[in-house]
PDB file of C-alpha atoms in Angstrom:
ATOM      1  CA  UNK A 322       4.139  28.960  57.876  1.00 57.00           C
ATOM      2  CA  UNK A 323       5.937  28.989  55.140  1.00 55.00           C
ATOM      3  CA  UNK A 324       7.529  32.495  56.217  1.00 57.00           C
ATOM      4  CA  UNK A 325       8.248  30.651  59.442  1.00 65.00           C
ATOM      5  CA  UNK A 326       9.795  27.320  58.173  1.00 64.00           C
ATOM      6  CA  UNK A 327      11.883  29.520  55.370  1.00 61.00           C
ATOM      7  CA  UNK A 328      13.290  31.794  57.950  1.00 59.00           C
ATOM      8  CA  UNK A 329      13.678  28.322  59.656  1.00 64.00           C
ATOM      9  CA  UNK A 330      15.826  26.974  56.626  1.00 65.00           C
ATOM     10  CA  UNK A 331      17.599  30.001  56.296  1.00 65.00           C
ATOM     11  CA  UNK A 332      18.890  30.213  59.961  1.00 66.00           C
ATOM     12  CA  UNK A 333      20.103  26.240  59.224  1.00 62.00           C
ATOM     13  CA  UNK A 334      22.174  27.514  55.442  1.00 71.00           C
ATOM     14  CA  UNK A 335      23.833  30.881  57.545  1.00 66.00           C
ATOM     15  CA  UNK A 336      24.422  28.293  60.969  1.00 64.00           C
ATOM     16  CA  UNK A 337      26.251  25.707  57.855  1.00 60.00           C
ATOM     17  CA  UNK A 338      28.291  27.993  56.135  1.00 61.00           C
ATOM     18  CA  UNK A 339      29.776  29.531  59.023  1.00 62.00           C
ATOM     19  CA  UNK A 340      30.741  25.896  60.472  1.00 59.00           C
ATOM     20  CA  UNK A 341      32.462  25.204  57.376  1.00 56.00           C
ATOM     21  CA  UNK A 342      33.783  28.998  57.293  1.00 58.00           C
ATOM     22  CA  UNK A 343      35.442  28.724  60.610  1.00 53.00           C
ATOM     23  CA  UNK A 344      36.560  24.481  59.838  1.00 49.00           C
ATOM     24  CA  UNK A 345      38.318  25.845  56.511  1.00 55.00           C
ATOM     25  CA  UNK A 346      40.141  28.461  59.049  1.00 53.00           C
ATOM     26  CA  UNK A 347      41.037  26.389  61.255  1.00 50.00           C
ATOM     27  CA  UNK A 348      43.169  23.742  59.175  1.00 59.00           C
ATOM     28  CA  UNK A 349      44.831  26.829  57.204  1.00 54.00           C
ATOM     29  CA  UNK A 350      46.230  27.420  60.939  1.00 57.00           C
ATOM     30  CA  UNK A 351      45.833  24.158  61.328  1.00 66.00           C
ATOM     31  CA  UNK A 352      48.005  23.479  58.140  1.00 63.00           C
ATOM     32  CA  UNK A 353      50.968  27.266  58.935  1.00 61.00           C
ATOM     33  CA  UNK A 354      51.791  24.989  62.183  1.00 70.00           C
ATOM     34  CA  UNK A 355      52.062  22.158  60.264  1.00 65.00           C
ATOM     35  CA  UNK A 356      55.217  24.055  57.708  1.00 64.00           C
ATOM     36  CA  UNK A 357      56.056  26.176  60.349  1.00 64.00           C
ATOM     37  CA  UNK A 358      56.765  22.469  62.438  1.00 66.00           C
ATOM     38  CA  UNK A 359      58.087  21.302  60.076  1.00 63.00           C
ATOM     39  CA  UNK A 360      60.824  23.981  58.957  1.00 60.00           C
ATOM     40  CA  UNK A 361      61.319  23.940  62.204  1.00 57.00           C
ATOM     41  CA  UNK A 362      62.946  20.313  62.008  1.00 55.00           C
ATOM     42  CA  UNK A 363      64.844  20.099  59.711  1.00 51.00           C
ATOM     43  CA  UNK A 364      66.504  23.937  60.223  1.00 54.00           C
ATOM     44  CA  UNK A 365      69.828  23.513  59.794  1.00 50.00           C
ATOM     45  CA  UNK A 366      71.479  24.880  63.569  1.00 49.00           C
ATOM     46  CA  UNK A 367      75.188  27.101  61.976  1.00 46.00           C
ATOM     47  CA  UNK A 368      77.867  27.716  65.142  1.00 47.00           C
ATOM     48  CA  UNK A 369      77.514  31.569  65.373  1.00 45.00           C
ATOM     49  CA  UNK A 370      81.434  32.431  64.363  1.00 45.00           C
ATOM     50  CA  UNK A 371      81.175  35.297  65.498  1.00 43.00           C
ATOM     51  CA  UNK A 372      81.134  34.686  69.376  1.00 46.00           C
ATOM     52  CA  UNK A 373      84.617  35.067  70.982  1.00 49.00           C
ATOM     53  CA  UNK A 374      86.625  31.813  71.663  1.00 75.00           C
ATOM     54  CA  UNK A 375      88.891  32.224  75.087  1.00 89.00           C
ATOM     55  CA  UNK A 376      92.091  29.957  74.112  1.00 93.00           C
ATOM     56  CA  UNK A 377      94.832  29.585  75.992  1.00 94.00           C
ATOM     57  CA  UNK A 378      98.425  27.729  75.543  1.00 96.00           C
ATOM     58  CA  UNK A 379     101.845  27.943  76.619  1.00 96.00           C
ATOM     59  CA  UNK A 380     104.462  28.573  74.665  1.00 96.00           C
ATOM     60  CA  UNK A 381     107.760  26.762  74.598  1.00 97.00           C
ATOM     61  CA  UNK A 382     110.801  28.108  72.539  1.00 96.00           C
ATOM     62  CA  UNK A 383     114.351  28.509  71.632  1.00 95.00           C
ATOM     63  CA  UNK A 384     116.365  30.179  69.095  1.00 94.00           C
ATOM     64  CA  UNK A 385     119.010  32.782  68.986  1.00 92.00           C
ATOM     65  CA  UNK A 386     118.850  36.251  69.812  1.00 88.00           C
ATOM     66  CA  UNK A 387     121.861  39.333  69.769  1.00 84.00           C
ATOM     67  CA  UNK A 388     123.519  41.947  71.336  1.00 74.00           C
ATOM     68  CA  UNK A 389     127.253  42.513  71.894  1.00 62.00           C
ATOM     69  CA  UNK A 390     127.870  38.813  71.302  1.00 70.00           C
ATOM     70  CA  UNK A 391     124.891  36.318  69.064  1.00 79.00           C
ATOM     71  CA  UNK A 392     123.765  33.985  71.903  1.00 87.00           C
ATOM     72  CA  UNK A 393     120.685  31.557  72.177  1.00 88.00           C
ATOM     73  CA  UNK A 394     117.700  32.228  74.427  1.00 92.00           C
ATOM     74  CA  UNK A 395     114.977  29.393  75.259  1.00 94.00           C
ATOM     75  CA  UNK A 396     111.830  30.974  76.259  1.00 95.00           C
ATOM     76  CA  UNK A 397     108.660  29.876  77.931  1.00 96.00           C
ATOM     77  CA  UNK A 398     105.305  31.773  78.156  1.00 95.00           C
ATOM     78  CA  UNK A 399     101.504  31.078  79.360  1.00 97.00           C
ATOM     79  CA  UNK A 400      98.864  33.031  77.245  1.00 97.00           C
ATOM     80  CA  UNK A 401      95.599  33.798  77.276  1.00 96.00           C
ATOM     81  CA  UNK A 402      93.081  34.938  75.034  1.00 95.00           C
ATOM     82  CA  UNK A 403      90.143  36.575  74.188  1.00 92.00           C
ATOM     83  CA  UNK A 404      88.103  39.493  72.285  1.00 91.00           C
ATOM     84  CA  UNK A 405      91.464  39.997  70.483  1.00 92.00           C
ATOM     85  CA  UNK A 406      93.114  40.475  72.780  1.00 96.00           C
ATOM     86  CA  UNK A 407      96.063  38.359  74.793  1.00 96.00           C
ATOM     87  CA  UNK A 408      97.361  38.360  78.152  1.00 97.00           C
ATOM     88  CA  UNK A 409     100.654  37.078  78.585  1.00 97.00           C
ATOM     89  CA  UNK A 410     103.341  35.531  81.488  1.00 97.00           C
ATOM     90  CA  UNK A 411     106.929  35.342  79.882  1.00 97.00           C
ATOM     91  CA  UNK A 412     110.184  34.577  81.512  1.00 97.00           C
ATOM     92  CA  UNK A 413     113.539  34.449  79.453  1.00 95.00           C
ATOM     93  CA  UNK A 414     116.710  32.743  79.927  1.00 94.00           C
ATOM     94  CA  UNK A 415     119.564  34.563  77.324  1.00 90.00           C
ATOM     95  CA  UNK A 416     123.112  33.237  77.121  1.00 88.00           C
ATOM     96  CA  UNK A 417     125.491  34.218  75.182  1.00 84.00           C
ATOM     97  CA  UNK A 418     127.901  32.356  73.805  1.00 77.00           C
ATOM     98  CA  UNK A 419     130.622  31.936  75.957  1.00 64.00           C
ATOM     99  CA  UNK A 420     133.471  29.561  74.355  1.00 60.00           C
ATOM    100  CA  UNK A 421     136.043  31.430  75.786  1.00 53.00           C
ATOM    101  CA  UNK A 422     135.317  34.070  78.255  1.00 58.00           C
ATOM    102  CA  UNK A 423     132.697  36.810  78.601  1.00 64.00           C
ATOM    103  CA  UNK A 424     129.430  37.659  78.309  1.00 77.00           C
ATOM    104  CA  UNK A 425     126.640  37.892  80.250  1.00 85.00           C
ATOM    105  CA  UNK A 426     123.688  36.059  81.325  1.00 89.00           C
ATOM    106  CA  UNK A 427     120.233  36.925  82.195  1.00 92.00           C
ATOM    107  CA  UNK A 428     116.228  36.281  82.954  1.00 94.00           C
ATOM    108  CA  UNK A 429     113.463  38.370  81.905  1.00 95.00           C
ATOM    109  CA  UNK A 430     110.563  37.877  84.028  1.00 97.00           C
ATOM    110  CA  UNK A 431     107.594  40.350  81.489  1.00 97.00           C
ATOM    111  CA  UNK A 432     103.894  40.522  81.397  1.00 98.00           C
ATOM    112  CA  UNK A 433     102.355  41.557  78.468  1.00 98.00           C
ATOM    113  CA  UNK A 434      99.236  43.002  77.269  1.00 98.00           C
ATOM    114  CA  UNK A 435      98.432  42.767  73.124  1.00 97.00           C
ATOM    115  CA  UNK A 436      95.979  42.304  70.308  1.00 96.00           C
ATOM    116  CA  UNK A 437      95.820  39.424  68.512  1.00 95.00           C
ATOM    117  CA  UNK A 438      94.219  38.094  65.058  1.00 93.00           C
ATOM    118  CA  UNK A 439      92.963  34.639  64.308  1.00 91.00           C
ATOM    119  CA  UNK A 440      91.451  33.521  61.042  1.00 89.00           C
ATOM    120  CA  UNK A 441      91.307  29.334  61.058  1.00 87.00           C
ATOM    121  CA  UNK A 442      94.829  28.277  60.771  1.00 91.00           C
ATOM    122  CA  UNK A 443      96.273  31.296  61.043  1.00 94.00           C
ATOM    123  CA  UNK A 444      97.102  33.408  64.505  1.00 95.00           C
ATOM    124  CA  UNK A 445      98.684  36.446  64.804  1.00 96.00           C
ATOM    125  CA  UNK A 446      99.533  38.915  68.083  1.00 96.00           C
ATOM    126  CA  UNK A 447     101.602  41.028  69.105  1.00 97.00           C
ATOM    127  CA  UNK A 448     102.209  42.913  72.565  1.00 98.00           C
ATOM    128  CA  UNK A 449     104.344  44.756  75.015  1.00 97.00           C
ATOM    129  CA  UNK A 450     104.348  45.616  78.604  1.00 97.00           C
ATOM    130  CA  UNK A 451     107.075  45.732  81.908  1.00 97.00           C
ATOM    131  CA  UNK A 452     110.047  43.314  82.763  1.00 97.00           C
ATOM    132  CA  UNK A 453     112.401  42.556  85.372  1.00 97.00           C
ATOM    133  CA  UNK A 454     115.788  42.110  83.809  1.00 96.00           C
ATOM    134  CA  UNK A 455     118.420  40.096  86.562  1.00 95.00           C
ATOM    135  CA  UNK A 456     121.594  38.503  85.684  1.00 93.00           C
ATOM    136  CA  UNK A 457     125.191  39.144  85.497  1.00 88.00           C
ATOM    137  CA  UNK A 458     128.263  39.977  83.319  1.00 86.00           C
ATOM    138  CA  UNK A 459     131.502  38.086  82.758  1.00 77.00           C
ATOM    139  CA  UNK A 460     135.040  40.802  82.540  1.00 70.00           C
ATOM    140  CA  UNK A 461     138.222  40.021  82.928  1.00 57.00           C
ATOM    141  CA  UNK A 462     140.102  40.476  85.888  1.00 47.00           C
ATOM    142  CA  UNK A 463     142.287  43.754  86.060  1.00 44.00           C
ATOM    143  CA  UNK A 464     145.969  42.656  85.006  1.00 42.00           C
ATOM    144  CA  UNK A 465     149.609  44.603  84.351  1.00 41.00           C
ATOM    145  CA  UNK A 466     149.885  42.395  81.527  1.00 41.00           C
ATOM    146  CA  UNK A 467     147.124  42.984  79.441  1.00 41.00           C
ATOM    147  CA  UNK A 468     147.018  39.351  77.782  1.00 41.00           C
ATOM    148  CA  UNK A 469     143.953  39.228  77.275  1.00 42.00           C
ATOM    149  CA  UNK A 470     141.963  37.102  74.379  1.00 44.00           C
ATOM    150  CA  UNK A 471     137.416  37.713  73.459  1.00 46.00           C
ATOM    151  CA  UNK A 472     137.395  39.120  77.761  1.00 46.00           C
ATOM    152  CA  UNK A 473     139.495  36.076  78.904  1.00 47.00           C
ATOM    153  CA  UNK A 474     142.286  36.969  80.781  1.00 44.00           C
ATOM    154  CA  UNK A 475     144.950  34.136  80.261  1.00 43.00           C
ATOM    155  CA  UNK A 476     147.228  35.905  82.781  1.00 45.00           C
ATOM    156  CA  UNK A 477     145.303  34.992  86.257  1.00 43.00           C
ATOM    157  CA  UNK A 478     143.192  32.048  84.313  1.00 46.00           C
ATOM    158  CA  UNK A 479     139.255  33.219  84.908  1.00 53.00           C
ATOM    159  CA  UNK A 480     136.948  36.368  84.773  1.00 63.00           C
ATOM    160  CA  UNK A 481     134.646  37.800  87.181  1.00 77.00           C
ATOM    161  CA  UNK A 482     130.804  38.325  87.290  1.00 80.00           C
ATOM    162  CA  UNK A 483     129.073  41.859  88.459  1.00 86.00           C
ATOM    163  CA  UNK A 484     125.723  41.110  89.116  1.00 91.00           C
ATOM    164  CA  UNK A 485     122.673  43.442  87.752  1.00 93.00           C
ATOM    165  CA  UNK A 486     119.079  43.824  87.766  1.00 95.00           C
ATOM    166  CA  UNK A 487     116.744  46.969  85.447  1.00 96.00           C
ATOM    167  CA  UNK A 488     113.519  47.457  84.690  1.00 97.00           C
ATOM    168  CA  UNK A 489     112.787  47.139  80.559  1.00 96.00           C
ATOM    169  CA  UNK A 490     110.286  47.079  77.732  1.00 97.00           C
ATOM    170  CA  UNK A 491     109.599  43.407  75.938  1.00 97.00           C
ATOM    171  CA  UNK A 492     107.814  43.120  73.298  1.00 97.00           C
ATOM    172  CA  UNK A 493     106.616  40.086  71.840  1.00 97.00           C
ATOM    173  CA  UNK A 494     105.446  39.278  68.222  1.00 97.00           C
ATOM    174  CA  UNK A 495     104.580  35.319  66.962  1.00 97.00           C
ATOM    175  CA  UNK A 496     102.739  34.454  63.605  1.00 97.00           C
ATOM    176  CA  UNK A 497     101.297  30.355  64.960  1.00 96.00           C
ATOM    177  CA  UNK A 498     100.250  27.985  62.127  1.00 95.00           C
ATOM    178  CA  UNK A 499      97.264  25.811  64.868  1.00 93.00           C
ATOM    179  CA  UNK A 500      94.990  23.194  65.398  1.00 94.00           C
ATOM    180  CA  UNK A 501      92.778  22.306  68.363  1.00 91.00           C
ATOM    181  CA  UNK A 502      95.537  21.681  70.599  1.00 94.00           C
ATOM    182  CA  UNK A 503      98.562  22.554  69.311  1.00 96.00           C
ATOM    183  CA  UNK A 504     100.486  25.526  66.909  1.00 96.00           C
ATOM    184  CA  UNK A 505     104.186  25.790  65.677  1.00 97.00           C
ATOM    185  CA  UNK A 506     105.583  29.334  65.291  1.00 96.00           C
ATOM    186  CA  UNK A 507     107.822  31.803  64.807  1.00 97.00           C
ATOM    187  CA  UNK A 508     109.098  34.958  67.254  1.00 96.00           C
ATOM    188  CA  UNK A 509     110.622  37.354  67.171  1.00 96.00           C
ATOM    189  CA  UNK A 510     111.215  39.214  71.090  1.00 95.00           C
ATOM    190  CA  UNK A 511     112.597  42.275  71.839  1.00 95.00           C
ATOM    191  CA  UNK A 512     114.273  43.708  75.858  1.00 95.00           C
ATOM    192  CA  UNK A 513     114.916  46.941  75.760  1.00 95.00           C
ATOM    193  CA  UNK A 514     117.062  47.946  78.317  1.00 94.00           C
ATOM    194  CA  UNK A 515     120.018  49.432  80.182  1.00 91.00           C
ATOM    195  CA  UNK A 516     122.006  46.140  81.035  1.00 89.00           C
ATOM    196  CA  UNK A 517     120.818  43.372  78.386  1.00 89.00           C
ATOM    197  CA  UNK A 518     118.970  44.536  75.707  1.00 92.00           C
ATOM    198  CA  UNK A 519     119.083  41.975  73.174  1.00 91.00           C
ATOM    199  CA  UNK A 520     116.681  41.052  69.696  1.00 93.00           C
ATOM    200  CA  UNK A 521     115.926  37.435  68.775  1.00 92.00           C
ATOM    201  CA  UNK A 522     114.017  34.804  66.987  1.00 95.00           C
ATOM    202  CA  UNK A 523     112.612  31.260  68.057  1.00 96.00           C
ATOM    203  CA  UNK A 524     111.490  28.501  67.290  1.00 97.00           C
ATOM    204  CA  UNK A 525     108.082  27.480  69.301  1.00 96.00           C
ATOM    205  CA  UNK A 526     105.378  24.646  70.527  1.00 97.00           C
ATOM    206  CA  UNK A 527     102.531  25.662  71.226  1.00 96.00           C
ATOM    207  CA  UNK A 528     100.620  23.814  73.825  1.00 97.00           C
ATOM    208  CA  UNK A 529      96.809  24.159  74.731  1.00 95.00           C
ATOM    209  CA  UNK A 530      93.390  25.494  73.520  1.00 93.00           C
ATOM    210  CA  UNK A 531      93.990  26.785  70.800  1.00 91.00           C
ATOM    211  CA  UNK A 532      90.696  27.438  69.088  1.00 84.00           C
TER     212      UNK A 532
END
C-alpha cells in the first residue's frame, strides 16, 4: 500500500514538473514573439535606392551655333529616362544671323538614344541617333556687276533661296541641376550632315518629372 502511494506521489511530481517545463517553454516562445513584434514596430522603412526611377520631361532651350556663319538656335526635346537609358525626340530650328542677307535656316527632326548618370541633384546625359534636316540657303542672284557684300546683291536688290533636305547624325550632351519637377542646365548639340552641319551651346529649362 505504501509502495502504491509512493508511486502515485512520484507520478504527480513528474506531471507537475512536465507542466512547469511546458509553461516555462511556452512563456519563452511568448517572449520571443513579443520581442519580434516590438522590433517590427520599431523598424524604420528605408526606400530602395536601387529601384530605378522613370523620368520624363521637356527641354526648352536657346543658344548660339557656329558653322560658316554664327547664328542662334531654338531647341525643343521630349525625353524619357529609365535604368540609365534615355530616349529623346528633338526639334531644332537653326538660323544664321542674316543682317545683310545670305546664310541658312534649317529645321531638324531627330530621334536619339543614349545613357545618363544621376546623383542627387546632378543629371548628365549623352545621346546620338538620326535626324531629318530640311531648310533653305540664301544665295546671291547672278549678276554681271559683281557688286556683292556678304551674300547680298545690291544691284538686284536681293538674294534667292535654295531649298535642301538631307539625313544627319545628331549628338547631344547635357548637364542639369534638377529638382523634382524642374531642371536648369546646359546642352551641347552637334548635327553632322552634308547641307547644314553645325555645333552649338544652349541654355535649357526643363519642366517635368525629374525624380
